[in-house]
Coordinates of C-alpha atoms in Angstrom, one line a residue:
M1 CA 12.1 -0.4 14.8
K2 CA 13.4 -3.4 16.7
I3 CA 10.9 -5.9 17.9
L4 CA 11.1 -8.3 20.8
L5 CA 8.2 -10.6 21.6
I6 CA 8.2 -12.6 24.8
F7 CA 5.8 -15.3 25.8
F8 CA 6.3 -16.0 29.5
T9 CA 4.4 -18.7 31.3
F10 CA 4.3 -18.9 35.1
S11 CA 2.1 -20.3 37.9
L12 CA 0.3 -18.8 40.8
I13 CA 0.2 -21.2 43.8
S14 CA -2.7 -21.1 46.2
G15 CA -3.5 -17.5 45.3
A16 CA 0.0 -16.3 46.1
V17 CA 1.6 -13.8 43.7
R18 CA 5.0 -14.6 42.3
C19 CA 7.2 -11.8 40.9
V20 CA 7.8 -12.6 37.3
S21 CA 11.1 -11.4 35.8
V22 CA 11.5 -10.9 32.0
T23 CA 14.1 -9.2 29.8
G24 CA 13.4 -7.0 26.8
Y25 CA 15.6 -5.1 24.4
S26 CA 15.8 -1.4 23.8
G27 CA 13.8 -0.5 20.7
G28 CA 12.0 -3.8 20.8
S29 CA 8.7 -5.0 22.2
L30 CA 7.5 -7.3 24.9
L31 CA 4.4 -9.6 25.0
V32 CA 3.7 -11.5 28.2
D33 CA 0.9 -14.1 28.7
S34 CA -0.5 -13.7 32.2
Q35 CA -2.2 -17.1 32.1
K36 CA -5.1 -15.5 33.9
T37 CA -8.6 -14.8 32.7
W38 CA -9.4 -11.4 31.1
F39 CA -12.8 -10.9 32.7
S40 CA -14.5 -8.5 30.2
N41 CA -16.7 -6.8 32.8
S42 CA -13.9 -6.0 35.2
A43 CA -11.7 -2.9 35.1
K44 CA -8.0 -3.3 34.4
Y45 CA -5.2 -1.4 36.1
M46 CA -1.4 -1.1 35.5
V47 CA 1.2 0.9 37.4
K48 CA 4.9 1.2 37.5
H49 CA 6.8 1.4 40.9
D50 CA 9.9 3.5 41.8
P51 CA 9.0 6.1 40.6
W52 CA 5.3 5.5 40.9
K53 CA 3.4 6.0 37.6
T54 CA -0.2 5.1 36.7
I55 CA -0.2 3.7 33.2
I56 CA -3.7 2.2 32.8
N57 CA -6.3 3.5 35.3
Y58 CA -9.1 1.0 35.9
K59 CA -10.4 0.8 32.3
K60 CA -13.0 -1.6 30.9
N61 CA -13.1 -3.1 27.4
N62 CA -14.1 -6.4 25.9
E63 CA -10.8 -7.1 24.0
W64 CA -8.2 -4.3 24.0
I65 CA -7.0 -1.4 26.3
G66 CA -4.2 0.8 25.1
E67 CA -2.4 3.8 26.7
G68 CA 0.5 4.9 24.5
R69 CA 3.1 2.1 24.3
F70 CA 1.3 0.0 26.9
I71 CA -1.5 -2.4 25.9
L72 CA -3.6 -5.0 27.6
F73 CA -5.6 -7.4 25.4
R74 CA -7.5 -10.7 25.4
N75 CA -6.1 -13.6 23.5
K76 CA -8.1 -16.3 21.8
Y77 CA -7.9 -18.5 25.0
G78 CA -9.5 -15.7 27.1
N79 CA -6.2 -14.8 28.9
L80 CA -5.0 -11.3 29.6
M81 CA -1.9 -10.4 27.6
I82 CA 0.5 -7.6 28.3
F83 CA 2.1 -5.8 25.3
I84 CA 4.8 -3.1 25.6
I85 CA 6.2 -1.7 22.4
E86 CA 9.3 0.4 21.6
L87 CA 11.1 -0.4 24.8
N88 CA 13.7 1.8 26.3
T89 CA 16.0 1.6 29.3
K90 CA 13.7 3.9 31.3
D91 CA 11.1 1.1 31.2
T92 CA 13.3 -1.0 33.5
G93 CA 11.5 -1.5 36.8
K94 CA 8.6 -3.3 38.6
Y95 CA 5.0 -3.2 37.4
R96 CA 1.7 -4.4 38.8
I97 CA -1.1 -5.5 36.5
R98 CA -4.5 -6.0 38.2
V99 CA -8.0 -7.1 37.2
L100 CA -10.2 -5.4 39.8
D101 CA -11.6 -7.8 42.5
K102 CA -10.2 -10.8 40.6
W103 CA -6.4 -11.1 40.6
Y104 CA -3.1 -9.2 40.1
I105 CA 0.5 -10.0 39.1
D106 CA 3.8 -8.3 39.7
L107 CA 6.2 -8.0 36.8
T108 CA 9.9 -7.1 36.9
L109 CA 11.2 -5.9 33.6
N110 CA 14.9 -5.4 32.7
V111 CA 15.6 -3.6 29.4
I112 CA 19.0 -4.0 27.8
K113 CA 20.6 -3.1 24.5
D114 CA 20.6 -5.5 21.5
S115 CA 22.6 -5.4 18.3
C116 CA 20.9 -8.2 16.3
C117 CA 17.5 -6.6 15.6
K118 CA 17.1 -4.6 12.4
G119 CA 13.6 -3.2 12.9
S120 CA 10.9 -3.2 10.3
K121 CA 10.9 -3.7 6.5
T122 CA 8.4 -3.8 3.7
V123 CA 7.9 -6.8 1.3
L124 CA 5.8 -6.8 -1.8
A125 CA 4.2 -9.9 -3.3
N126 CA 1.9 -10.5 -6.2
G127 CA -1.3 -12.3 -5.5
G128 CA -1.1 -16.1 -6.3
E129 CA 2.6 -16.1 -6.1
T130 CA 5.0 -16.9 -3.2
A131 CA 6.0 -14.2 -0.7
T132 CA 9.5 -14.6 0.8
F133 CA 11.3 -12.7 3.6
S134 CA 14.3 -13.3 5.8
C135 CA 14.8 -12.6 9.5
E136 CA 18.1 -12.2 11.3
Y137 CA 18.5 -13.4 14.9
S138 CA 21.3 -13.4 17.5
H139 CA 24.0 -16.0 17.3
N140 CA 23.1 -16.9 20.9
H141 CA 19.9 -18.5 19.6
I142 CA 21.2 -20.7 16.8
N143 CA 19.7 -23.9 18.3
D144 CA 16.5 -22.3 19.4
A145 CA 13.2 -22.9 17.5
K146 CA 11.9 -20.2 15.2
A147 CA 8.4 -18.9 14.9
I148 CA 6.2 -16.5 12.9
F149 CA 3.4 -14.3 14.3
K150 CA 0.9 -12.1 12.6
E151 CA -0.7 -9.0 14.1
R152 CA -4.5 -9.2 14.0
Q153 CA -7.0 -6.7 15.0
N154 CA -6.7 -6.4 18.7
S155 CA -4.5 -9.5 18.9
I156 CA -1.3 -11.3 17.9
E157 CA -1.5 -14.8 16.5
K158 CA 1.2 -17.4 16.2
L159 CA 1.1 -18.9 12.7
I160 CA 4.0 -21.5 12.7
H161 CA 6.5 -22.8 15.2
A162 CA 9.5 -24.6 13.8
T163 CA 11.6 -26.9 16.0
D164 CA 13.7 -28.1 13.1
T165 CA 15.8 -26.3 10.5
L166 CA 12.9 -26.8 8.0
N167 CA 9.3 -26.8 9.0
K168 CA 6.1 -26.6 6.9
E169 CA 2.6 -25.9 7.9
G170 CA 0.2 -25.5 5.1
R171 CA 1.2 -22.6 2.9
F172 CA 3.7 -21.3 5.5
S173 CA 7.3 -22.7 5.8
I174 CA 10.5 -21.7 7.7
S175 CA 14.0 -22.7 6.7
D176 CA 16.8 -21.8 9.0
D177 CA 20.4 -21.1 7.9
R178 CA 22.3 -21.4 11.1
H179 CA 25.7 -20.5 9.5
I180 CA 24.5 -16.9 8.9
N181 CA 21.9 -16.5 11.7
F182 CA 19.0 -16.0 9.3
F183 CA 15.8 -17.9 8.8
T184 CA 13.6 -17.5 5.7
V185 CA 9.8 -17.5 5.7
R186 CA 7.8 -18.5 2.6
I187 CA 4.1 -18.1 2.1
T188 CA 2.8 -19.8 -1.0
D189 CA -0.2 -18.8 -3.2
V190 CA -0.7 -15.5 -1.3
T191 CA -4.1 -13.8 -1.2
P192 CA -5.2 -10.3 -0.1
D193 CA -5.9 -11.8 3.4
D194 CA -2.2 -12.5 3.8
G195 CA -1.3 -8.8 3.8
G196 CA -0.4 -7.4 7.1
V197 CA 2.3 -7.2 9.8
Y198 CA 4.4 -10.3 10.6
L199 CA 6.8 -10.8 13.6
C200 CA 9.9 -13.0 13.3
G201 CA 10.5 -14.8 16.6
V202 CA 12.9 -17.2 18.4
W203 CA 11.7 -19.4 21.1
I204 CA 14.1 -19.2 24.0
N205 CA 14.3 -21.7 26.8
R206 CA 10.6 -22.5 26.4
L207 CA 9.9 -19.3 28.4
F208 CA 9.7 -16.5 25.8
Y209 CA 10.0 -15.5 22.2
S210 CA 12.5 -12.9 21.0
I211 CA 11.2 -11.1 17.9
S212 CA 14.0 -9.7 15.8
A213 CA 12.1 -8.2 12.9
K214 CA 8.8 -6.7 11.9
V215 CA 7.7 -7.3 8.3
N216 CA 5.0 -5.3 6.5
L217 CA 3.7 -7.6 3.8
H218 CA 1.8 -5.9 0.9
I219 CA -0.2 -8.0 -1.5
M220 CA -0.5 -6.8 -5.1
T221 CA -3.4 -8.3 -7.2
K222 CA -3.1 -7.9 -10.9
V223 CA -6.6 -7.7 -12.5
G224 CA -5.5 -7.3 -16.2
V225 CA -2.9 -6.3 -18.8
S226 CA -3.4 -3.5 -21.3
R227 CA -1.2 -2.0 -24.1
A228 CA -1.1 1.5 -25.4
T229 CA 0.8 3.4 -28.1
G230 CA 1.7 7.0 -28.1
H231 CA 4.1 9.3 -30.2
S232 CA 7.1 11.2 -28.9
G233 CA 6.1 14.9 -28.6
G234 CA 2.4 14.1 -28.5
R235 CA 0.0 14.0 -25.6
M236 CA -1.6 11.0 -23.9
M237 CA -4.5 10.6 -21.4
I238 CA -4.8 7.4 -19.5
K239 CA -8.0 6.7 -17.5
C240 CA -7.6 3.9 -14.9
E241 CA -11.0 2.7 -13.7
H242 CA -11.7 1.4 -10.2
P243 CA -15.5 1.5 -9.9
Q244 CA -15.5 -0.7 -6.8
H245 CA -13.1 1.5 -4.9
K246 CA -14.2 5.0 -5.8
T247 CA -12.9 6.9 -2.8
K248 CA -9.7 4.8 -2.2
P249 CA -6.4 6.4 -3.0
K250 CA -5.2 5.6 -6.6
Y251 CA -1.7 5.7 -8.1
I252 CA 0.4 5.0 -11.1
C253 CA 4.0 3.7 -11.0
K254 CA 6.7 2.3 -13.3
E255 CA 7.9 -1.2 -12.8
S256 CA 11.5 -0.5 -14.1
D257 CA 11.8 1.7 -11.0
G258 CA 10.5 -1.1 -8.8
C259 CA 7.3 0.9 -8.3
S260 CA 9.2 2.5 -5.4
E261 CA 7.9 5.9 -6.4
R262 CA 4.1 5.9 -6.7
N263 CA 2.7 8.9 -8.4
N264 CA -0.7 9.9 -7.0
P265 CA -2.5 13.3 -6.9
G266 CA -2.1 13.6 -3.1
V267 CA -5.6 15.2 -3.1
Q268 CA -8.8 14.0 -4.6
D269 CA -11.1 15.6 -7.2
E270 CA -8.6 18.2 -8.5
W271 CA -5.7 18.2 -11.0
M272 CA -2.2 18.0 -9.5
E273 CA 1.1 18.2 -11.3
N274 CA 3.9 15.6 -10.8
G275 CA 6.8 16.4 -13.1
D276 CA 5.6 16.2 -16.7
V277 CA 2.5 14.3 -15.7
S278 CA -0.8 15.7 -14.4
L279 CA -3.1 13.5 -12.2
Y280 CA -6.7 13.6 -11.2
D281 CA -8.4 11.2 -8.7
D282 CA -12.1 11.3 -9.6
T283 CA -13.9 9.9 -6.6
R284 CA -17.4 10.2 -8.2
A285 CA -16.5 7.9 -11.1
G286 CA -13.7 5.9 -9.4
V287 CA -11.2 6.9 -12.1
L288 CA -7.6 8.0 -11.9
M289 CA -6.8 10.3 -14.9
V290 CA -3.1 10.4 -15.9
F291 CA -2.2 13.1 -18.5
F292 CA 1.3 13.1 -20.1
R293 CA 1.7 16.7 -21.2
E294 CA 4.5 15.7 -23.7
L295 CA 5.5 12.1 -24.3
K296 CA 9.1 11.2 -24.4
A297 CA 10.9 7.9 -25.4
A298 CA 11.9 7.5 -21.7
D299 CA 8.2 7.3 -20.8
A300 CA 7.9 3.9 -22.6
G301 CA 7.8 0.9 -20.3
T302 CA 5.5 -1.2 -18.0
Y303 CA 3.4 0.6 -15.5
R304 CA 1.0 -0.3 -12.7
C305 CA -2.2 1.6 -12.5
G306 CA -3.6 0.7 -9.1
V307 CA -5.7 1.5 -6.1
N308 CA -4.9 1.0 -2.4
V309 CA -7.8 -1.3 -1.4
S310 CA -6.6 -1.5 2.2
H311 CA -3.4 -0.6 4.2
Y312 CA -1.7 -3.9 3.0
T313 CA -3.5 -4.8 -0.2
E314 CA -3.5 -3.2 -3.6
S315 CA -5.2 -4.0 -6.9
F316 CA -3.7 -2.9 -10.2
T317 CA -3.8 -3.2 -14.0
E318 CA -0.5 -3.7 -15.8
L319 CA 0.0 -1.1 -18.6
Q320 CA 2.6 -1.7 -21.3
L321 CA 3.2 1.7 -22.9
D322 CA 5.0 2.0 -26.3
V323 CA 6.3 5.5 -27.4
R324 CA 7.1 5.7 -31.1
D325 CA 9.4 8.3 -32.5
G326 CA 8.7 9.1 -36.1
A327 CA 8.1 11.8 -38.7
K328 CA 4.4 11.1 -39.1
Y329 CA 3.3 12.2 -35.7
P330 CA 2.8 14.6 -34.0
K331 CA 1.4 16.9 -36.7
M332 CA 1.4 20.6 -36.2
E333 CA -1.2 22.7 -37.9
S334 CA -2.5 26.3 -37.7
E335 CA -5.9 27.7 -38.6
S336 CA -7.1 31.3 -38.7
V337 CA -10.7 32.5 -38.7
H338 CA -12.7 35.7 -38.3
L339 CA -14.9 36.2 -35.3
G340 CA -18.4 34.9 -35.9
E341 CA -17.4 32.6 -38.8
E342 CA -17.0 28.9 -39.0
V343 CA -13.8 26.9 -39.1
N344 CA -13.3 23.3 -40.1
I345 CA -10.4 21.2 -38.7
T346 CA -9.4 17.9 -40.3
C347 CA -8.1 15.0 -38.2
Q348 CA -6.8 11.5 -39.1
I349 CA -6.8 8.5 -36.8
P350 CA -6.4 4.7 -37.3
Q351 CA -9.4 2.9 -38.7
E352 CA -10.4 0.9 -35.6
H353 CA -10.2 3.8 -33.1
K354 CA -12.6 6.4 -31.9
I355 CA -11.9 10.1 -32.4
N356 CA -11.0 12.4 -29.5
F357 CA -10.9 16.2 -29.9
C358 CA -10.0 18.5 -27.0
K359 CA -8.7 21.9 -26.1
E360 CA -5.8 22.7 -23.8
D361 CA -6.5 24.6 -20.7
D362 CA -4.1 27.0 -18.9
D363 CA -2.3 24.1 -17.3
H364 CA -1.8 22.4 -20.7
I365 CA -4.2 19.6 -19.9
C366 CA -6.4 18.5 -22.8
Q367 CA -9.8 17.1 -21.8
N368 CA -12.6 15.9 -24.1
I369 CA -14.9 18.4 -25.9
S370 CA -18.2 17.0 -27.2
T371 CA -20.0 20.3 -28.2
Y372 CA -18.5 20.6 -31.6
A373 CA -19.9 19.0 -34.8
V374 CA -17.8 16.0 -36.0
T375 CA -18.2 14.7 -39.5
E376 CA -16.5 11.5 -40.8
M377 CA -15.2 11.6 -44.4
S378 CA -15.0 8.6 -46.7
P379 CA -11.4 7.3 -46.8
S380 CA -9.5 7.7 -50.0
S381 CA -7.4 5.0 -51.5
E382 CA -4.3 6.7 -50.3
R383 CA -5.6 6.7 -46.7
N384 CA -7.1 3.3 -46.5
E385 CA -5.6 2.7 -43.1
E386 CA -6.9 5.9 -41.5
R387 CA -10.2 7.5 -40.9
V388 CA -10.6 11.2 -41.7
F389 CA -12.8 13.5 -39.6
T390 CA -13.7 17.1 -39.9
V391 CA -14.5 19.1 -36.7
S392 CA -16.6 22.2 -37.2
I393 CA -16.7 25.2 -34.9
S394 CA -19.4 27.6 -35.8
N395 CA -19.9 31.2 -34.7
V396 CA -16.3 31.4 -33.5
S397 CA -15.8 33.6 -30.4
V398 CA -12.8 34.9 -28.5
R399 CA -12.9 32.0 -26.1
D400 CA -12.5 29.5 -29.0
A401 CA -8.9 30.7 -29.7
G402 CA -6.1 28.5 -28.4
V403 CA -4.5 25.1 -28.8
Y404 CA -6.5 22.0 -29.8
W405 CA -5.5 18.4 -30.1
C406 CA -7.1 15.4 -31.9
G407 CA -6.3 11.8 -31.7
A408 CA -7.4 8.2 -31.2
E409 CA -9.2 6.8 -28.2
T410 CA -9.2 3.1 -27.3
R411 CA -10.7 1.2 -24.4
D412 CA -10.5 -2.2 -22.7
T413 CA -11.9 -3.6 -19.5
H414 CA -10.2 -1.4 -17.0
L415 CA -8.4 1.4 -19.0
T416 CA -9.1 4.0 -21.6
F417 CA -6.2 5.5 -23.7
I418 CA -6.3 8.7 -25.6
S419 CA -3.3 9.3 -27.8
L420 CA -3.3 12.9 -29.1
T421 CA -1.2 13.2 -32.3
T422 CA -2.3 16.4 -34.1
K423 CA -1.9 19.8 -32.6
I424 CA -3.9 22.7 -34.0
Q425 CA -3.3 26.3 -33.2
L426 CA -6.5 28.3 -33.8
N427 CA -6.0 32.0 -34.3
L428 CA -8.5 34.8 -34.6
F429 CA -8.3 37.7 -37.1

């Protein structure tokens, strides 16, 4: 979407109304400063002439009135601002904006086509680092000052105004490359509060700003780094914990893909498949469960396990997943037992890890089972790097038949990993 922002300052002499003429660009937007008081308790009115059309019909609000693409709002100085978005040639014409029993102005708008504006784009930046984005402008405005605005709730705020080729103001800076008609914006040491919508502007003839780009800045905050190891052909469950954001949408993505494809369940509190991965967004515990139904070497890499805290801010844990391909794992075993008898299943896991034993459901998802008796055996000299467990299932019934997995469970501050390495097929006589 092309954006054109115009600040137009004019004077009213002895109460007379002067017709103000401004130019906007098709696909862009227009912002006009009336230089007149908002008057919160007075109704606002906006009409278009020839043909006559009522746009805003005597509405009251303390800060913001919107009807489709037409918005009136109060700026920080108490003035009424006129904001028209997504302009088209049919918007060309004369308008009257009125504050009942206070004042009115007449506005003549001419909308023409423009080729320089490229619309909106999205930029990602990690918290604490520097966010950078570039804005193109028309070659007609090489010598005009550049500016950056940010959309606030019910307002638009100018952040920095550069009259030179390089201008710095706190953490914000603008550098202008007039040879290619681009200026670059840098925001250092970004925080979640820096997320949002930015508008790139050019100050023309001290009358208005032409906005050539809309930038959606997303701030990514890394809260930790975790490592996990699985085995090719095995299974893995990853539990990403976000207890402070239980009902916020959660996701997992791979950094080698630029995190452009963010896998999320799409719905909450039920399992959903996404390729070879199943996902479950548990809003009661604030946990995203990610289950790899069959690990492959291609699954290795660095992931982000995150949550959308707000529309423009995200929090994530970095996960470095190693997938090993060897003859030791996964193991495949088979056990047979008569109905009503007891069966003992032996599992081995690394010494420092906790055992996890689970049964696959119809969707091949394996979740923890805690109702069976688990006994730890003393390690032999040949197995001094592993712990050996026996899982006992007594009074076996028909529902006990199926596929079981056992493996190792590890946990750190934000993530829990369950690497399932031994597959057991339990059959009934």
